Amino acid sequence: MEVPSDDAVLIEKGKKAGDPHVITVNCPDKTGLACDICHIILDFGLYITKGDVSTDGKWCYIVFWVVPHSRSIIRWTNLKNRLLSVCPSCSVSFYWNQQQSKSCPVYLLKFISLDRKGLLHDVTQVLCELELTIQRVKVTTTPDGRVLDLFFVTDNLELLHTKKRQDETCEQLHDVLGESCISCELRLVGPECECLQGMSSLSPVIADELFHCEISDKEIHSQALSPDMMKLKTTNVMVDNSLSPAHTLLQVHCADHKGLLYDVMRTLKDCNIQISYGRFSPVINGQRDLDLFIQQRDGKKIVDPEKQSALCFRLKVGMLHPLRVIIANRGPDTELLVANPVELSGKGRPRVFYDITHALKALGICIFSAEIGRYSASDREWEIYRFLLEENCKVSVIKYDG
């Protein structure tokens, strides 16, 4: 029996300021559903404080307590519709999740404006609030102080073909840019522009530094990390087959970070692991505990020691290295490279570009050029964010995986 689509997702807002909002999903199950839900919640700028997941293999019941990461306006109706779109019970809209990455039309947003600090983040924030997903970016600054921005975007609401939606987008950008906006245009890209996955070449040395995934005590201690960083670099993953005759218990204890639950769920989804029951405890002293009763896709426990070790390793990599970051001098320029793994379904991590530009704006660092693309390495696909920072940038040259 299918649940009516309006009942598959319920959102109960907090009774007073600061109270978490409760998101309940009650629908037929599918492998990776929790990952898809966490992806959407993260994409809307929400943080999961705790959660419960249970399923009998056919029907699932998921409850997440969430709070906004910032003062961003949350469009709760749109959030509910996005969540409904990934629920198997919603037969009318379920196709959206299955075909989005392949069939969603790509639009080119092109605008020219006078340069200023924080410009790129302000534009990115508008696009996020409009629920436009940035697929690729090409930003360049001209010698006369103008900025040419090319944003290749897809519309989560699938309305960008309408004049009303296009006008709304340009109007909101004009409101943010003010008199500095010289021109703004939006159009559907042709087939010649739809191959957006490429990235300008990376040197073998940089690629090796960016995509390595070694985890060892020796590596951690050799970096002379501060106590706070040592805490971030510590995670424990344990497998126990003694507590359930049908399920493997996966226990995770680690430092909390933005998108942690998504990182865990993404890894399990890519490994075809099904969650029968899961509890995500609230954060205590910056640490979070996860208890997950899991099965392989064939419904069996994970008893092979090699499979157990491989799963634990992938989870540790996903939690300790959700983003790979390098800041280095490239001749006269300072270059920032950020990489994150792409889901096997083709979806990238939400809001990475937003977070990077927000951090640079907060530091008062101007961006000379920016680029987003895809790159294949270490037997998987990566999303790469590449920035050239202003010439007088004072950022220390460091390498950091986190």
CSV table of C-alpha atoms in Angstrom, one decimal:
chain,number,residue,atom,x,y,z
A,1,MET,CA,0.0,0.0,0.0
A,2,GLU,CA,1.4,3.4,-0.9
A,3,VAL,CA,1.2,6.4,1.4
A,4,PRO,CA,-0.3,9.5,-0.2
A,5,SER,CA,2.6,11.8,-1.2
A,6,ASP,CA,1.7,14.5,1.3
A,7,ASP,CA,2.0,12.1,4.2
A,8,ALA,CA,5.3,10.5,3.1
A,9,VAL,CA,7.2,13.6,4.4
A,10,LEU,CA,6.1,15.6,7.5
A,11,ILE,CA,7.9,18.7,8.8
A,12,GLU,CA,7.2,19.9,12.3
A,13,LYS,CA,8.8,23.3,13.0
A,14,GLY,CA,10.3,24.1,16.4
A,15,LYS,CA,7.9,25.7,18.9
A,16,LYS,CA,10.3,28.5,19.8
A,17,ALA,CA,13.5,30.1,18.5
A,18,GLY,CA,16.4,27.7,18.7
A,19,ASP,CA,14.3,24.6,18.9
A,20,PRO,CA,15.1,21.9,16.3
A,21,HIS,CA,12.7,21.2,13.5
A,22,VAL,CA,11.6,17.6,13.1
A,23,ILE,CA,11.6,15.9,9.6
A,24,THR,CA,9.8,12.6,9.3
A,25,VAL,CA,9.9,10.4,6.3
A,26,ASN,CA,7.6,7.4,6.1
A,27,CYS,CA,7.7,5.5,2.8
A,28,PRO,CA,8.8,2.3,1.0
A,29,ASP,CA,12.5,1.7,1.4
A,30,LYS,CA,15.4,1.7,-1.1
A,31,THR,CA,19.1,1.3,-0.8
A,32,GLY,CA,20.7,4.8,-0.2
A,33,LEU,CA,17.4,6.6,0.7
A,34,ALA,CA,19.0,7.9,3.9
A,35,CYS,CA,21.9,9.3,1.9
A,36,ASP,CA,19.6,11.0,-0.5
A,37,ILE,CA,17.7,12.6,2.4
A,38,CYS,CA,20.9,13.8,4.1
A,39,HIS,CA,22.1,15.2,0.7
A,40,ILE,CA,18.9,17.3,0.4
A,41,ILE,CA,19.0,18.4,4.0
A,42,LEU,CA,22.6,19.6,3.7
A,43,ASP,CA,21.7,21.3,0.4
A,44,PHE,CA,19.1,23.4,2.2
A,45,GLY,CA,21.7,24.6,4.7
A,46,LEU,CA,20.4,22.5,7.6
A,47,TYR,CA,22.3,20.6,10.3
A,48,ILE,CA,21.1,17.3,11.7
A,49,THR,CA,21.4,17.3,15.4
A,50,LYS,CA,20.2,13.7,15.9
A,51,GLY,CA,18.3,11.0,14.0
A,52,ASP,CA,16.7,7.6,13.9
A,53,VAL,CA,16.3,5.2,11.0
A,54,SER,CA,14.4,1.9,10.9
A,55,THR,CA,13.3,-0.4,8.1
A,56,ASP,CA,12.1,-3.9,7.6
A,57,GLY,CA,13.6,-4.0,4.1
A,58,LYS,CA,10.4,-2.9,2.5
A,59,TRP,CA,9.2,0.1,4.5
A,60,CYS,CA,11.3,2.7,6.3
A,61,TYR,CA,10.7,5.3,8.9
A,62,ILE,CA,13.2,8.1,9.3
A,63,VAL,CA,13.2,11.0,11.8
A,64,PHE,CA,15.8,13.8,11.7
A,65,TRP,CA,16.0,16.7,14.1
A,66,VAL,CA,17.5,19.7,12.2
A,67,VAL,CA,18.5,23.3,12.7
A,68,PRO,CA,19.7,25.9,10.2
A,69,HIS,CA,23.5,26.3,9.8
A,70,SER,CA,23.0,30.1,9.5
A,71,ARG,CA,20.3,32.7,9.2
A,72,SER,CA,19.5,31.6,5.6
A,73,ILE,CA,15.9,31.6,4.7
A,74,ILE,CA,14.6,28.0,4.6
A,75,ARG,CA,11.8,27.4,2.1
A,76,TRP,CA,10.1,24.6,4.0
A,77,THR,CA,7.5,23.8,1.2
A,78,ASN,CA,10.3,23.4,-1.3
A,79,LEU,CA,12.3,21.2,1.1
A,80,LYS,CA,9.3,19.0,1.5
A,81,ASN,CA,8.8,18.7,-2.2
A,82,ARG,CA,12.5,17.8,-2.7
A,83,LEU,CA,12.3,15.1,-0.1
A,84,LEU,CA,9.1,13.8,-1.6
A,85,SER,CA,10.9,13.5,-4.9
A,86,VAL,CA,13.3,10.9,-3.6
A,87,CYS,CA,10.6,8.8,-1.8
A,88,PRO,CA,9.7,5.6,-3.8
A,89,SER,CA,6.1,6.1,-2.8
A,90,CYS,CA,5.8,9.3,-4.7
A,91,SER,CA,5.4,7.7,-8.1
A,92,VAL,CA,4.6,10.9,-10.0
A,93,SER,CA,7.8,12.7,-8.9
A,94,PHE,CA,10.1,9.8,-8.3
A,95,TYR,CA,11.6,10.0,-11.7
A,96,TRP,CA,13.1,13.3,-10.8
A,97,ASN,CA,15.8,11.8,-8.6
A,98,GLN,CA,16.5,9.0,-11.0
A,99,GLN,CA,17.1,11.1,-14.1
A,100,GLN,CA,18.2,14.5,-12.7
A,101,SER,CA,21.9,14.2,-13.3
A,102,LYS,CA,21.3,13.1,-16.9
A,103,SER,CA,18.3,14.9,-18.2
A,104,CYS,CA,18.0,18.1,-16.2
A,105,PRO,CA,18.7,21.0,-18.6
A,106,VAL,CA,21.7,23.1,-18.1
A,107,TYR,CA,21.5,26.9,-18.2
A,108,LEU,CA,24.3,29.5,-18.6
A,109,LEU,CA,24.1,32.5,-16.3
A,110,LYS,CA,26.5,35.1,-17.6
A,111,PHE,CA,27.0,38.5,-15.9
A,112,ILE,CA,29.6,41.2,-15.9
A,113,SER,CA,30.1,43.5,-12.9
A,114,LEU,CA,32.6,45.7,-11.1
A,115,ASP,CA,34.8,43.7,-8.8
A,116,ARG,CA,34.6,43.9,-5.0
A,117,LYS,CA,35.4,41.6,-2.0
A,118,GLY,CA,32.8,38.9,-1.4
A,119,LEU,CA,31.2,39.3,-4.8
A,120,LEU,CA,31.4,35.7,-5.7
A,121,HIS,CA,29.9,34.5,-2.4
A,122,ASP,CA,27.1,37.0,-2.6
A,123,VAL,CA,26.1,35.6,-6.0
A,124,THR,CA,26.5,32.0,-4.8
A,125,GLN,CA,24.2,32.7,-1.9
A,126,VAL,CA,21.5,34.0,-4.2
A,127,LEU,CA,21.7,31.0,-6.4
A,128,CYS,CA,21.5,28.6,-3.4
A,129,GLU,CA,18.5,30.4,-2.1
A,130,LEU,CA,16.9,30.2,-5.5
A,131,GLU,CA,17.6,26.4,-5.5
A,132,LEU,CA,19.9,26.6,-8.5
A,133,THR,CA,22.6,24.0,-8.4
A,134,ILE,CA,26.0,25.1,-9.7
A,135,GLN,CA,27.4,22.5,-12.1
A,136,ARG,CA,30.4,24.5,-13.3
A,137,VAL,CA,31.8,28.0,-12.9
A,138,LYS,CA,34.3,30.1,-14.8
A,139,VAL,CA,35.2,33.4,-13.2
A,140,THR,CA,37.8,35.8,-14.5
A,141,THR,CA,38.8,39.3,-13.5
A,142,THR,CA,39.9,41.7,-16.2
A,143,PRO,CA,42.7,44.3,-15.8
A,144,ASP,CA,40.2,47.1,-15.6
A,145,GLY,CA,38.6,45.8,-12.5
A,146,ARG,CA,35.6,44.0,-14.0
A,147,VAL,CA,34.5,40.4,-13.4
A,148,LEU,CA,33.1,38.1,-16.0
A,149,ASP,CA,31.2,35.2,-14.3
A,150,LEU,CA,29.9,32.2,-16.2
A,151,PHE,CA,27.7,29.9,-14.0
A,152,PHE,CA,26.4,26.7,-15.5
A,153,VAL,CA,23.4,25.8,-13.4
A,154,THR,CA,20.5,23.4,-13.2
A,155,ASP,CA,17.2,24.2,-11.5
A,156,ASN,CA,16.0,22.0,-8.7
A,157,LEU,CA,12.5,23.4,-9.2
A,158,GLU,CA,12.7,22.7,-13.0
A,159,LEU,CA,11.1,26.1,-13.8
A,160,LEU,CA,14.1,27.9,-15.3
A,161,HIS,CA,12.6,27.6,-18.8
A,162,THR,CA,9.8,30.0,-17.8
A,163,LYS,CA,10.2,33.8,-18.2
A,164,LYS,CA,9.0,34.3,-14.6
A,165,ARG,CA,11.7,32.2,-13.1
A,166,GLN,CA,14.4,33.7,-15.3
A,167,ASP,CA,13.2,37.3,-14.4
A,168,GLU,CA,13.2,36.3,-10.7
A,169,THR,CA,16.8,35.1,-10.9
A,170,CYS,CA,18.1,38.2,-12.7
A,171,GLU,CA,16.2,40.5,-10.4
A,172,GLN,CA,17.6,39.0,-7.2
A,173,LEU,CA,21.1,39.2,-8.7
A,174,HIS,CA,20.6,42.8,-9.5
A,175,ASP,CA,19.4,43.4,-5.9
A,176,VAL,CA,22.6,42.0,-4.6
A,177,LEU,CA,25.0,43.5,-7.1
A,178,GLY,CA,23.3,46.9,-7.2
A,179,GLU,CA,24.9,49.5,-9.5
A,180,SER,CA,28.0,47.4,-9.9
A,181,CYS,CA,26.1,45.0,-12.2
A,182,ILE,CA,26.8,45.9,-15.9
A,183,SER,CA,24.9,43.1,-17.6
A,184,CYS,CA,23.1,39.8,-16.8
A,185,GLU,CA,21.7,37.2,-19.1
A,186,LEU,CA,20.4,33.7,-18.8
A,187,ARG,CA,20.0,31.1,-21.5
A,188,LEU,CA,19.7,27.4,-22.2
A,189,VAL,CA,23.0,26.0,-23.3
A,190,GLY,CA,23.4,24.0,-26.5
A,191,PRO,CA,24.8,20.5,-26.9
A,192,GLU,CA,28.3,22.0,-27.5
A,193,CYS,CA,28.3,23.3,-23.9
A,194,GLU,CA,26.7,20.4,-22.1
A,195,CYS,CA,30.0,18.5,-21.5
A,196,LEU,CA,30.8,20.3,-18.2
A,197,GLN,CA,32.7,17.6,-16.4
A,198,GLY,CA,36.2,18.4,-17.6
A,199,MET,CA,38.9,20.1,-15.5
A,200,SER,CA,42.0,21.8,-16.7
A,201,SER,CA,45.0,19.4,-16.1
A,202,LEU,CA,46.5,18.8,-12.7
A,203,SER,CA,50.2,18.0,-12.4
A,204,PRO,CA,51.0,14.4,-11.2
A,205,VAL,CA,52.5,15.8,-8.0
A,206,ILE,CA,49.4,17.9,-7.2
A,207,ALA,CA,47.1,15.1,-8.1
A,208,ASP,CA,49.0,12.6,-5.8
A,209,GLU,CA,49.0,15.1,-3.0
A,210,LEU,CA,45.3,15.9,-3.4
A,211,PHE,CA,43.9,12.4,-3.8
A,212,HIS,CA,46.1,10.3,-1.4
A,213,CYS,CA,44.1,8.7,1.3
A,214,GLU,CA,46.6,7.1,3.7
A,215,ILE,CA,45.5,6.9,7.3
A,216,SER,CA,47.9,6.0,10.0
A,217,ASP,CA,49.1,7.2,13.4
A,218,LYS,CA,52.5,7.9,11.9
A,219,GLU,CA,51.0,10.3,9.3
A,220,ILE,CA,48.9,12.1,12.0
A,221,HIS,CA,51.7,12.6,14.4
A,222,SER,CA,54.2,13.6,11.7
A,223,GLN,CA,52.1,16.7,10.9
A,224,ALA,CA,52.6,18.1,14.5
A,225,LEU,CA,48.9,18.9,14.8
A,226,SER,CA,47.5,21.0,17.6
A,227,PRO,CA,45.3,19.3,20.2
A,228,ASP,CA,42.1,20.5,18.5
A,229,MET,CA,43.3,19.1,15.1
A,230,MET,CA,44.3,15.8,16.8
A,231,LYS,CA,40.8,15.5,18.0
A,232,LEU,CA,39.4,16.1,14.5
A,233,LYS,CA,41.8,13.5,13.1
A,234,THR,CA,40.6,10.8,15.5
A,235,THR,CA,37.8,8.4,14.6
A,236,ASN,CA,36.9,4.9,15.6
A,237,VAL,CA,34.9,2.4,13.5
A,238,MET,CA,34.0,-1.0,15.0
A,239,VAL,CA,32.2,-4.0,13.6
A,240,ASP,CA,30.3,-6.5,15.8
A,241,ASN,CA,28.4,-9.6,14.7
A,242,SER,CA,27.6,-11.0,18.1
A,243,LEU,CA,24.6,-8.8,19.0
A,244,SER,CA,22.2,-9.7,16.2
A,245,PRO,CA,21.6,-13.0,14.3
A,246,ALA,CA,20.7,-11.1,11.1
A,247,HIS,CA,22.6,-7.8,11.2
A,248,THR,CA,26.1,-6.5,11.6
A,249,LEU,CA,26.4,-3.7,14.1
A,250,LEU,CA,28.6,-0.8,13.0
A,251,GLN,CA,29.6,1.6,15.7
A,252,VAL,CA,31.2,4.9,14.9
A,253,HIS,CA,32.7,7.5,17.3
A,254,CYS,CA,34.2,10.6,15.7
A,255,ALA,CA,34.5,14.3,15.8
A,256,ASP,CA,31.5,16.1,14.4
A,257,HIS,CA,31.7,18.2,11.2
A,258,LYS,CA,29.4,19.7,8.7
A,259,GLY,CA,27.8,17.0,6.6
A,260,LEU,CA,29.1,14.1,8.7
A,261,LEU,CA,26.0,12.0,8.4
A,262,TYR,CA,25.9,12.6,4.7
A,263,ASP,CA,29.5,11.4,4.4
A,264,VAL,CA,28.7,8.2,6.3
A,265,MET,CA,25.5,7.6,4.4
A,266,ARG,CA,27.2,8.3,1.0
A,267,THR,CA,29.9,5.7,1.8
A,268,LEU,CA,27.3,3.0,2.8
A,269,LYS,CA,25.3,3.8,-0.4
A,270,ASP,CA,28.3,3.5,-2.7
A,271,CYS,CA,29.1,0.1,-1.0
A,272,ASN,CA,25.5,-1.2,-1.4
A,273,ILE,CA,25.0,-1.4,2.3
A,274,GLN,CA,21.5,-1.4,3.7
A,275,ILE,CA,20.7,0.2,7.1
A,276,SER,CA,18.0,-1.7,9.0
A,277,TYR,CA,18.2,0.4,12.1
A,278,GLY,CA,20.3,3.4,12.9
A,279,ARG,CA,20.6,5.9,15.7
A,280,PHE,CA,22.6,9.2,15.4
A,281,SER,CA,23.2,10.6,18.9
A,282,PRO,CA,23.5,14.3,19.7
A,283,VAL,CA,27.0,15.9,19.8
A,284,ILE,CA,28.7,15.7,23.1
A,285,ASN,CA,32.0,17.7,23.5
A,286,GLY,CA,32.3,17.9,19.8
A,287,GLN,CA,32.1,14.1,19.4
A,288,ARG,CA,29.3,12.1,17.8
A,289,ASP,CA,28.3,8.4,18.2
A,290,LEU,CA,26.5,6.4,15.5
A,291,ASP,CA,25.0,2.9,15.9
A,292,LEU,CA,24.0,1.2,12.7
A,293,PHE,CA,22.6,-2.3,12.2
A,294,ILE,CA,23.4,-3.1,8.6
A,295,GLN,CA,23.2,-5.8,6.0
A,296,GLN,CA,24.7,-6.4,2.6
A,297,ARG,CA,22.4,-6.0,-0.4
A,298,ASP,CA,21.7,-9.7,-0.4
A,299,GLY,CA,20.3,-9.4,3.2
A,300,LYS,CA,23.3,-11.1,4.8
A,301,LYS,CA,25.6,-10.0,7.6
A,302,ILE,CA,29.2,-8.8,6.8
A,303,VAL,CA,31.3,-11.7,8.1
A,304,ASP,CA,34.2,-11.7,5.7
A,305,PRO,CA,37.1,-9.9,7.6
A,306,GLU,CA,38.4,-8.4,4.4
A,307,LYS,CA,35.0,-6.9,3.6
A,308,GLN,CA,34.8,-5.6,7.2
A,309,SER,CA,38.2,-4.0,7.0
A,310,ALA,CA,37.5,-2.4,3.6
A,311,LEU,CA,34.2,-0.9,4.8
A,312,CYS,CA,35.8,0.5,8.0
A,313,PHE,CA,38.7,2.0,5.9
A,314,ARG,CA,36.3,3.7,3.5
A,315,LEU,CA,34.2,5.1,6.3
A,316,LYS,CA,37.3,6.5,8.0
A,317,VAL,CA,38.5,8.0,4.8
A,318,GLY,CA,35.1,9.5,4.2
A,319,MET,CA,34.9,11.0,7.7
A,320,LEU,CA,38.5,12.1,8.1
A,321,HIS,CA,38.9,13.4,4.5
A,322,PRO,CA,35.5,14.6,3.3
A,323,LEU,CA,37.3,17.4,1.5
A,324,ARG,CA,40.9,17.5,0.3
A,325,VAL,CA,42.4,21.0,0.5
A,326,ILE,CA,45.7,22.4,-0.8
A,327,ILE,CA,46.9,26.0,-0.7
A,328,ALA,CA,50.1,26.6,-2.5
A,329,ASN,CA,52.1,29.2,-4.4
A,330,ARG,CA,52.0,28.8,-8.2
A,331,GLY,CA,54.6,31.3,-9.4
A,332,PRO,CA,53.3,34.7,-8.6
A,333,ASP,CA,49.8,33.5,-7.7
A,334,THR,CA,48.3,31.7,-4.6
A,335,GLU,CA,46.2,28.7,-5.7
A,336,LEU,CA,43.5,27.0,-3.6
A,337,LEU,CA,42.4,23.5,-4.6
A,338,VAL,CA,39.5,21.7,-3.0
A,339,ALA,CA,38.3,18.2,-4.0
A,340,ASN,CA,35.5,16.0,-2.8
A,341,PRO,CA,34.4,12.6,-4.0
A,342,VAL,CA,31.4,12.3,-6.2
A,343,GLU,CA,28.7,9.7,-5.4
A,344,LEU,CA,28.5,6.7,-7.8
A,345,SER,CA,25.1,8.1,-8.9
A,346,GLY,CA,27.0,11.2,-10.1
A,347,LYS,CA,25.9,13.7,-7.4
A,348,GLY,CA,28.5,15.9,-5.9
A,349,ARG,CA,28.6,17.2,-2.3
A,350,PRO,CA,26.2,20.0,-1.7
A,351,ARG,CA,27.2,23.6,-1.0
A,352,VAL,CA,31.0,23.2,-1.2
A,353,PHE,CA,31.4,26.2,-3.5
A,354,TYR,CA,29.2,28.2,-1.1
A,355,ASP,CA,31.3,27.2,1.9
A,356,ILE,CA,34.6,28.0,0.2
A,357,THR,CA,33.5,31.5,-1.0
A,358,HIS,CA,32.0,32.2,2.4
A,359,ALA,CA,35.3,31.4,4.1
A,360,LEU,CA,37.3,33.5,1.7
A,361,LYS,CA,34.9,36.4,2.1
A,362,ALA,CA,35.1,36.2,5.9
A,363,LEU,CA,38.9,36.3,5.6
A,364,GLY,CA,38.7,39.3,3.3
A,365,ILE,CA,40.4,37.5,0.4
A,366,CYS,CA,39.6,38.4,-3.1
A,367,ILE,CA,39.2,35.7,-5.8
A,368,PHE,CA,41.0,36.4,-9.1
A,369,SER,CA,39.5,33.4,-10.9
A,370,ALA,CA,37.5,30.3,-10.1
A,371,GLU,CA,36.7,27.0,-11.8
A,372,ILE,CA,34.7,23.9,-11.0
A,373,GLY,CA,35.1,20.6,-12.9
A,374,ARG,CA,35.3,16.8,-12.6
A,375,TYR,CA,38.5,14.7,-12.4
A,376,SER,CA,39.0,10.9,-12.3
A,377,ALA,CA,41.6,9.6,-9.8
A,378,SER,CA,42.0,6.8,-7.3
A,379,ASP,CA,39.3,4.7,-9.1
A,380,ARG,CA,36.6,7.3,-8.6
A,381,GLU,CA,35.3,10.6,-9.8
A,382,TRP,CA,36.1,13.9,-7.9
A,383,GLU,CA,34.6,17.4,-8.0
A,384,ILE,CA,37.4,19.9,-8.1
A,385,TYR,CA,37.2,23.6,-7.1
A,386,ARG,CA,40.1,25.7,-8.2
A,387,PHE,CA,40.7,29.3,-7.2
A,388,LEU,CA,43.4,31.8,-7.9
A,389,LEU,CA,43.5,34.3,-5.1
A,390,GLU,CA,44.6,38.0,-5.3
A,391,GLU,CA,48.3,38.7,-5.7
A,392,ASN,CA,48.7,40.2,-2.3
A,393,CYS,CA,47.0,37.3,-0.5
A,394,LYS,CA,48.7,36.6,2.8
A,395,VAL,CA,47.4,33.0,3.2
A,396,SER,CA,50.1,30.6,4.5
A,397,VAL,CA,51.1,27.8,2.2
A,398,ILE,CA,49.8,24.7,3.8
A,399,LYS,CA,48.3,21.3,3.0
A,400,TYR,CA,45.2,20.2,4.9
A,401,ASP,CA,42.9,17.2,4.4
A,402,GLY,CA,39.6,17.7,6.1
